[in-house]
């Protein structure tokens, strides 16, 4: 088990580039199974979850070629359908949450998919109902094999249908879209997720020959086609990493520039940090954060306490609430952080309290943060990363703390952040991997 040792109190300075978006690339890799032709994907991040999925599709029989440090070509011409029924394949699926998005492409193209309950972050219940019900609406038959603990999904030919999703699940919508593009007839998905990453998937599928309209809205219409073709695709920069870097700059009183952020795809993220009093400027496609000795949380017009809550796009992504919560610990003022989607994601705050933060955990979904206004510095501590986003939040806290901190279980951080210590050390951090 690897750990980070962080010497806190060092200011950052310089430029940093965000990696390719983890949440997008997992969908894109699964979509390459929809065609026998070559699909080239650029700006792929070198992170654990993505590398594991690339290896999984390679073992499924997909020909994978690495063109450069961040570019791969996938050709799913000879998929080994027998391997997909093996215990080895199903065991690997169980450790990788992104594997659930193999269902749509596999059922659409080959008429059958097997999947074990996928893993991922331990952040509470993460239902798969939207995936399963949506693909069932297209005519697939779902059967649960209790003896093997797997789902068996079969369909001779999927049939387009109208559906109203019970939640605007990003991965659920992606799975249904990937299934529907090869279904017979027209599929209409209402209450579809419309995150930029899903928009990217839809645009890529259209370049492959799909017929998807309504992209960027919550009402998607898909006319099924007989087959898809090869294409090239470039993954967006990771908006979660952009937000993480903004938070690092504020907590460490640093002046940094985040390069090539794709500003038009950041949505409400910059404004959410501004509500905590953080100054940031858009310069072309970069974000410049000046050094700030203090930042003050806004209050609502009626004077009530500021509330920051997650919501489906174009609302605030839940993946950044952990970072915003940490940043608020050194702000002037108080804020209520309301994590609506996952009931265990705020449980890492006890580690921040041990570091000296003033936080009241109201219930599994809400925490009140009373900012120190940099009048009291967090103190170093021994920490454990419970999930990807809490892991980066704890790293930010440790970088701003007085003294030395150790974060164990950093494999969780590695799942979502590429060479994070190398990139941060290059701009002034003091992080050692042991």
mmCIF file with all atom_site columns, C-alpha atoms in Angstrom, residues 173-313:
data_model
loop_
_atom_site.group_PDB
_atom_site.id
_atom_site.type_symbol
_atom_site.label_atom_id
_atom_site.label_alt_id
_atom_site.label_comp_id
_atom_site.label_asym_id
_atom_site.label_entity_id
_atom_site.label_seq_id
_atom_site.pdbx_PDB_ins_code
_atom_site.Cartn_x
_atom_site.Cartn_y
_atom_site.Cartn_z
_atom_site.occupancy
_atom_site.B_iso_or_equiv
_atom_site.pdbx_formal_charge
_atom_site.auth_seq_id
_atom_site.auth_comp_id
_atom_site.auth_asym_id
_atom_site.auth_atom_id
_atom_site.pdbx_PDB_model_num
ATOM 1   C CA . UNK A 1 173 ? -27.904 7.645  -19.933 1.00 0.00 ? 173 UNK A CA 1
ATOM 2   C CA . UNK A 1 174 ? -24.610 6.756  -21.651 1.00 0.00 ? 174 UNK A CA 1
ATOM 3   C CA . UNK A 1 175 ? -25.374 3.038  -21.428 1.00 0.00 ? 175 UNK A CA 1
ATOM 4   C CA . UNK A 1 176 ? -28.869 3.476  -22.877 1.00 0.00 ? 176 UNK A CA 1
ATOM 5   C CA . UNK A 1 177 ? -27.638 5.743  -25.676 1.00 0.00 ? 177 UNK A CA 1
ATOM 6   C CA . UNK A 1 178 ? -24.950 3.234  -26.661 1.00 0.00 ? 178 UNK A CA 1
ATOM 7   C CA . UNK A 1 179 ? -27.564 0.479  -26.766 1.00 0.00 ? 179 UNK A CA 1
ATOM 8   C CA . UNK A 1 180 ? -30.116 2.570  -28.669 1.00 0.00 ? 180 UNK A CA 1
ATOM 9   C CA . UNK A 1 181 ? -27.849 3.636  -31.549 1.00 0.00 ? 181 UNK A CA 1
ATOM 10  C CA . UNK A 1 182 ? -28.011 0.104  -33.019 1.00 0.00 ? 182 UNK A CA 1
ATOM 11  C CA . UNK A 1 183 ? -31.631 -0.597 -32.005 1.00 0.00 ? 183 UNK A CA 1
ATOM 12  C CA . UNK A 1 184 ? -34.388 -0.881 -34.587 1.00 0.00 ? 184 UNK A CA 1
ATOM 13  C CA . UNK A 1 185 ? -36.548 2.230  -34.796 1.00 0.00 ? 185 UNK A CA 1
ATOM 14  C CA . UNK A 1 186 ? -36.522 5.422  -32.736 1.00 0.00 ? 186 UNK A CA 1
ATOM 15  C CA . UNK A 1 187 ? -35.643 5.805  -29.062 1.00 0.00 ? 187 UNK A CA 1
ATOM 16  C CA . UNK A 1 188 ? -36.628 8.865  -27.041 1.00 0.00 ? 188 UNK A CA 1
ATOM 17  C CA . UNK A 1 189 ? -34.946 9.443  -23.671 1.00 0.00 ? 189 UNK A CA 1
ATOM 18  C CA . UNK A 1 190 ? -36.525 12.098 -21.431 1.00 0.00 ? 190 UNK A CA 1
ATOM 19  C CA . UNK A 1 191 ? -34.779 13.299 -18.249 1.00 0.00 ? 191 UNK A CA 1
ATOM 20  C CA . UNK A 1 192 ? -31.519 12.277 -19.897 1.00 0.00 ? 192 UNK A CA 1
ATOM 21  C CA . UNK A 1 193 ? -28.271 13.485 -18.367 1.00 0.00 ? 193 UNK A CA 1
ATOM 22  C CA . UNK A 1 194 ? -26.721 16.291 -20.416 1.00 0.00 ? 194 UNK A CA 1
ATOM 23  C CA . UNK A 1 195 ? -23.221 16.705 -18.918 1.00 0.00 ? 195 UNK A CA 1
ATOM 24  C CA . UNK A 1 196 ? -20.470 17.777 -21.355 1.00 0.00 ? 196 UNK A CA 1
ATOM 25  C CA . UNK A 1 197 ? -19.005 14.262 -21.157 1.00 0.00 ? 197 UNK A CA 1
ATOM 26  C CA . UNK A 1 198 ? -22.269 12.766 -22.367 1.00 0.00 ? 198 UNK A CA 1
ATOM 27  C CA . UNK A 1 199 ? -22.441 15.398 -25.102 1.00 0.00 ? 199 UNK A CA 1
ATOM 28  C CA . UNK A 1 200 ? -18.956 14.308 -26.159 1.00 0.00 ? 200 UNK A CA 1
ATOM 29  C CA . UNK A 1 201 ? -20.087 10.679 -26.343 1.00 0.00 ? 201 UNK A CA 1
ATOM 30  C CA . UNK A 1 202 ? -23.098 11.602 -28.485 1.00 0.00 ? 202 UNK A CA 1
ATOM 31  C CA . UNK A 1 203 ? -21.014 13.715 -30.861 1.00 0.00 ? 203 UNK A CA 1
ATOM 32  C CA . UNK A 1 204 ? -18.514 10.862 -31.253 1.00 0.00 ? 204 UNK A CA 1
ATOM 33  C CA . UNK A 1 205 ? -21.302 8.359  -31.966 1.00 0.00 ? 205 UNK A CA 1
ATOM 34  C CA . UNK A 1 206 ? -22.766 10.707 -34.584 1.00 0.00 ? 206 UNK A CA 1
ATOM 35  C CA . UNK A 1 207 ? -19.371 10.887 -36.301 1.00 0.00 ? 207 UNK A CA 1
ATOM 36  C CA . UNK A 1 208 ? -19.441 7.072  -36.323 1.00 0.00 ? 208 UNK A CA 1
ATOM 37  C CA . UNK A 1 209 ? -22.775 7.135  -38.171 1.00 0.00 ? 209 UNK A CA 1
ATOM 38  C CA . UNK A 1 210 ? -25.336 7.293  -35.348 1.00 0.00 ? 210 UNK A CA 1
ATOM 39  C CA . UNK A 1 211 ? -28.341 9.624  -35.546 1.00 0.00 ? 211 UNK A CA 1
ATOM 40  C CA . UNK A 1 212 ? -28.701 11.374 -32.184 1.00 0.00 ? 212 UNK A CA 1
ATOM 41  C CA . UNK A 1 213 ? -30.511 14.698 -31.837 1.00 0.00 ? 213 UNK A CA 1
ATOM 42  C CA . UNK A 1 214 ? -31.227 16.895 -28.823 1.00 0.00 ? 214 UNK A CA 1
ATOM 43  C CA . UNK A 1 215 ? -27.593 16.777 -27.651 1.00 0.00 ? 215 UNK A CA 1
ATOM 44  C CA . UNK A 1 216 ? -26.970 19.095 -24.634 1.00 0.00 ? 216 UNK A CA 1
ATOM 45  C CA . UNK A 1 217 ? -30.644 18.867 -23.626 1.00 0.00 ? 217 UNK A CA 1
ATOM 46  C CA . UNK A 1 218 ? -32.450 16.409 -21.364 1.00 0.00 ? 218 UNK A CA 1
ATOM 47  C CA . UNK A 1 219 ? -34.508 15.068 -24.283 1.00 0.00 ? 219 UNK A CA 1
ATOM 48  C CA . UNK A 1 220 ? -32.524 12.835 -26.631 1.00 0.00 ? 220 UNK A CA 1
ATOM 49  C CA . UNK A 1 221 ? -33.917 11.270 -29.802 1.00 0.00 ? 221 UNK A CA 1
ATOM 50  C CA . UNK A 1 222 ? -31.993 8.385  -31.369 1.00 0.00 ? 222 UNK A CA 1
ATOM 51  C CA . UNK A 1 223 ? -32.788 6.845  -34.726 1.00 0.00 ? 223 UNK A CA 1
ATOM 52  C CA . UNK A 1 224 ? -31.272 3.378  -34.820 1.00 0.00 ? 224 UNK A CA 1
ATOM 53  C CA . UNK A 1 225 ? -28.825 2.474  -37.587 1.00 0.00 ? 225 UNK A CA 1
ATOM 54  C CA . UNK A 1 226 ? -27.555 -0.868 -38.883 1.00 0.00 ? 226 UNK A CA 1
ATOM 55  C CA . UNK A 1 227 ? -23.869 -0.312 -38.099 1.00 0.00 ? 227 UNK A CA 1
ATOM 56  C CA . UNK A 1 228 ? -21.303 2.229  -36.935 1.00 0.00 ? 228 UNK A CA 1
ATOM 57  C CA . UNK A 1 229 ? -17.897 3.108  -38.353 1.00 0.00 ? 229 UNK A CA 1
ATOM 58  C CA . UNK A 1 230 ? -14.497 4.230  -37.074 1.00 0.00 ? 230 UNK A CA 1
ATOM 59  C CA . UNK A 1 231 ? -13.623 7.781  -36.033 1.00 0.00 ? 231 UNK A CA 1
ATOM 60  C CA . UNK A 1 232 ? -11.214 9.952  -34.061 1.00 0.00 ? 232 UNK A CA 1
ATOM 61  C CA . UNK A 1 233 ? -12.077 11.592 -30.763 1.00 0.00 ? 233 UNK A CA 1
ATOM 62  C CA . UNK A 1 234 ? -10.337 13.945 -28.315 1.00 0.00 ? 234 UNK A CA 1
ATOM 63  C CA . UNK A 1 235 ? -11.313 13.824 -24.649 1.00 0.00 ? 235 UNK A CA 1
ATOM 64  C CA . UNK A 1 236 ? -12.129 17.068 -22.809 1.00 0.00 ? 236 UNK A CA 1
ATOM 65  C CA . UNK A 1 237 ? -9.941  18.312 -19.954 1.00 0.00 ? 237 UNK A CA 1
ATOM 66  C CA . UNK A 1 238 ? -11.135 17.049 -16.581 1.00 0.00 ? 238 UNK A CA 1
ATOM 67  C CA . UNK A 1 239 ? -13.402 19.645 -14.955 1.00 0.00 ? 239 UNK A CA 1
ATOM 68  C CA . UNK A 1 240 ? -12.976 17.972 -11.545 1.00 0.00 ? 240 UNK A CA 1
ATOM 69  C CA . UNK A 1 241 ? -9.226  18.401 -11.747 1.00 0.00 ? 241 UNK A CA 1
ATOM 70  C CA . UNK A 1 242 ? -9.650  22.035 -12.796 1.00 0.00 ? 242 UNK A CA 1
ATOM 71  C CA . UNK A 1 243 ? -11.798 22.617 -9.703  1.00 0.00 ? 243 UNK A CA 1
ATOM 72  C CA . UNK A 1 244 ? -9.289  20.765 -7.526  1.00 0.00 ? 244 UNK A CA 1
ATOM 73  C CA . UNK A 1 245 ? -6.479  23.063 -8.717  1.00 0.00 ? 245 UNK A CA 1
ATOM 74  C CA . UNK A 1 246 ? -8.576  26.167 -8.011  1.00 0.00 ? 246 UNK A CA 1
ATOM 75  C CA . UNK A 1 247 ? -9.108  24.874 -4.466  1.00 0.00 ? 247 UNK A CA 1
ATOM 76  C CA . UNK A 1 248 ? -5.387  24.152 -4.004  1.00 0.00 ? 248 UNK A CA 1
ATOM 77  C CA . UNK A 1 249 ? -4.450  27.674 -5.059  1.00 0.00 ? 249 UNK A CA 1
ATOM 78  C CA . UNK A 1 250 ? -6.915  29.222 -2.587  1.00 0.00 ? 250 UNK A CA 1
ATOM 79  C CA . UNK A 1 251 ? -5.928  27.013 0.358   1.00 0.00 ? 251 UNK A CA 1
ATOM 80  C CA . UNK A 1 252 ? -2.193  27.533 -0.142  1.00 0.00 ? 252 UNK A CA 1
ATOM 81  C CA . UNK A 1 253 ? -2.488  31.279 -0.959  1.00 0.00 ? 253 UNK A CA 1
ATOM 82  C CA . UNK A 1 254 ? -0.888  30.592 -4.322  1.00 0.00 ? 254 UNK A CA 1
ATOM 83  C CA . UNK A 1 255 ? -0.786  32.266 -7.725  1.00 0.00 ? 255 UNK A CA 1
ATOM 84  C CA . UNK A 1 256 ? -1.226  29.699 -10.511 1.00 0.00 ? 256 UNK A CA 1
ATOM 85  C CA . UNK A 1 257 ? -2.550  29.458 -14.049 1.00 0.00 ? 257 UNK A CA 1
ATOM 86  C CA . UNK A 1 258 ? -4.560  26.402 -15.104 1.00 0.00 ? 258 UNK A CA 1
ATOM 87  C CA . UNK A 1 259 ? -4.013  25.925 -18.825 1.00 0.00 ? 259 UNK A CA 1
ATOM 88  C CA . UNK A 1 260 ? -6.433  24.762 -21.549 1.00 0.00 ? 260 UNK A CA 1
ATOM 89  C CA . UNK A 1 261 ? -9.442  24.179 -19.290 1.00 0.00 ? 261 UNK A CA 1
ATOM 90  C CA . UNK A 1 262 ? -12.198 24.291 -21.963 1.00 0.00 ? 262 UNK A CA 1
ATOM 91  C CA . UNK A 1 263 ? -13.983 27.147 -20.193 1.00 0.00 ? 263 UNK A CA 1
ATOM 92  C CA . UNK A 1 264 ? -17.238 26.670 -22.101 1.00 0.00 ? 264 UNK A CA 1
ATOM 93  C CA . UNK A 1 265 ? -17.584 23.207 -20.556 1.00 0.00 ? 265 UNK A CA 1
ATOM 94  C CA . UNK A 1 266 ? -16.968 24.152 -16.908 1.00 0.00 ? 266 UNK A CA 1
ATOM 95  C CA . UNK A 1 267 ? -20.556 25.258 -16.282 1.00 0.00 ? 267 UNK A CA 1
ATOM 96  C CA . UNK A 1 268 ? -21.175 26.601 -12.786 1.00 0.00 ? 268 UNK A CA 1
ATOM 97  C CA . UNK A 1 269 ? -17.828 25.448 -11.341 1.00 0.00 ? 269 UNK A CA 1
ATOM 98  C CA . UNK A 1 270 ? -15.945 28.793 -11.503 1.00 0.00 ? 270 UNK A CA 1
ATOM 99  C CA . UNK A 1 271 ? -18.935 30.634 -10.035 1.00 0.00 ? 271 UNK A CA 1
ATOM 100 C CA . UNK A 1 272 ? -19.179 28.122 -7.164  1.00 0.00 ? 272 UNK A CA 1
ATOM 101 C CA . UNK A 1 273 ? -15.622 28.972 -6.108  1.00 0.00 ? 273 UNK A CA 1
ATOM 102 C CA . UNK A 1 274 ? -16.356 32.691 -6.487  1.00 0.00 ? 274 UNK A CA 1
ATOM 103 C CA . UNK A 1 275 ? -19.225 32.234 -4.005  1.00 0.00 ? 275 UNK A CA 1
ATOM 104 C CA . UNK A 1 276 ? -16.580 31.216 -1.472  1.00 0.00 ? 276 UNK A CA 1
ATOM 105 C CA . UNK A 1 277 ? -14.765 34.490 -2.185  1.00 0.00 ? 277 UNK A CA 1
ATOM 106 C CA . UNK A 1 278 ? -12.046 33.091 -4.448  1.00 0.00 ? 278 UNK A CA 1
ATOM 107 C CA . UNK A 1 279 ? -10.881 35.380 -7.235  1.00 0.00 ? 279 UNK A CA 1
ATOM 108 C CA . UNK A 1 280 ? -10.235 33.818 -10.609 1.00 0.00 ? 280 UNK A CA 1
ATOM 109 C CA . UNK A 1 281 ? -9.954  35.225 -14.096 1.00 0.00 ? 281 UNK A CA 1
ATOM 110 C CA . UNK A 1 282 ? -10.627 33.654 -17.457 1.00 0.00 ? 282 UNK A CA 1
ATOM 111 C CA . UNK A 1 283 ? -7.755  34.394 -19.834 1.00 0.00 ? 283 UNK A CA 1
ATOM 112 C CA . UNK A 1 284 ? -8.566  32.858 -23.192 1.00 0.00 ? 284 UNK A CA 1
ATOM 113 C CA . UNK A 1 285 ? -8.976  29.168 -22.428 1.00 0.00 ? 285 UNK A CA 1
ATOM 114 C CA . UNK A 1 286 ? -6.938  29.426 -19.209 1.00 0.00 ? 286 UNK A CA 1
ATOM 115 C CA . UNK A 1 287 ? -7.925  30.246 -15.639 1.00 0.00 ? 287 UNK A CA 1
ATOM 116 C CA . UNK A 1 288 ? -5.670  32.540 -13.608 1.00 0.00 ? 288 UNK A CA 1
ATOM 117 C CA . UNK A 1 289 ? -5.936  32.461 -9.804  1.00 0.00 ? 289 UNK A CA 1
ATOM 118 C CA . UNK A 1 290 ? -4.087  35.304 -8.006  1.00 0.00 ? 290 UNK A CA 1
ATOM 119 C CA . UNK A 1 291 ? -2.555  34.774 -4.554  1.00 0.00 ? 291 UNK A CA 1
ATOM 120 C CA . UNK A 1 292 ? -5.115  35.664 -1.866  1.00 0.00 ? 292 UNK A CA 1
ATOM 121 C CA . UNK A 1 293 ? -4.375  36.090 1.823   1.00 0.00 ? 293 UNK A CA 1
ATOM 122 C CA . UNK A 1 294 ? -8.070  35.793 2.624   1.00 0.00 ? 294 UNK A CA 1
ATOM 123 C CA . UNK A 1 295 ? -11.389 35.028 0.925   1.00 0.00 ? 295 UNK A CA 1
ATOM 124 C CA . UNK A 1 296 ? -14.909 35.647 2.228   1.00 0.00 ? 296 UNK A CA 1
ATOM 125 C CA . UNK A 1 297 ? -17.955 33.457 1.697   1.00 0.00 ? 297 UNK A CA 1
ATOM 126 C CA . UNK A 1 298 ? -20.937 35.260 0.219   1.00 0.00 ? 298 UNK A CA 1
ATOM 127 C CA . UNK A 1 299 ? -24.315 35.167 1.918   1.00 0.00 ? 299 UNK A CA 1
ATOM 128 C CA . UNK A 1 300 ? -27.700 35.059 0.226   1.00 0.00 ? 300 UNK A CA 1
ATOM 129 C CA . UNK A 1 301 ? -29.512 38.328 -0.498  1.00 0.00 ? 301 UNK A CA 1
ATOM 130 C CA . UNK A 1 302 ? -31.680 37.922 2.617   1.00 0.00 ? 302 UNK A CA 1
ATOM 131 C CA . UNK A 1 303 ? -28.581 37.436 4.776   1.00 0.00 ? 303 UNK A CA 1
ATOM 132 C CA . UNK A 1 304 ? -29.056 33.700 5.342   1.00 0.00 ? 304 UNK A CA 1
ATOM 133 C CA . UNK A 1 305 ? -26.113 31.285 5.310   1.00 0.00 ? 305 UNK A CA 1
ATOM 134 C CA . UNK A 1 306 ? -24.738 30.303 1.930   1.00 0.00 ? 306 UNK A CA 1
ATOM 135 C CA . UNK A 1 307 ? -25.661 26.788 0.802   1.00 0.00 ? 307 UNK A CA 1
ATOM 136 C CA . UNK A 1 308 ? -23.686 24.918 -1.834  1.00 0.00 ? 308 UNK A CA 1
ATOM 137 C CA . UNK A 1 309 ? -25.391 21.774 -3.119  1.00 0.00 ? 309 UNK A CA 1
ATOM 138 C CA . UNK A 1 310 ? -24.862 19.320 -5.952  1.00 0.00 ? 310 UNK A CA 1
ATOM 139 C CA . UNK A 1 311 ? -27.382 18.896 -8.754  1.00 0.00 ? 311 UNK A CA 1
ATOM 140 C CA . UNK A 1 312 ? -27.630 17.297 -12.207 1.00 0.00 ? 312 UNK A CA 1
ATOM 141 C CA . UNK A 1 313 ? -25.948 19.316 -14.971 1.00 0.00 ? 313 UNK A CA 1
#
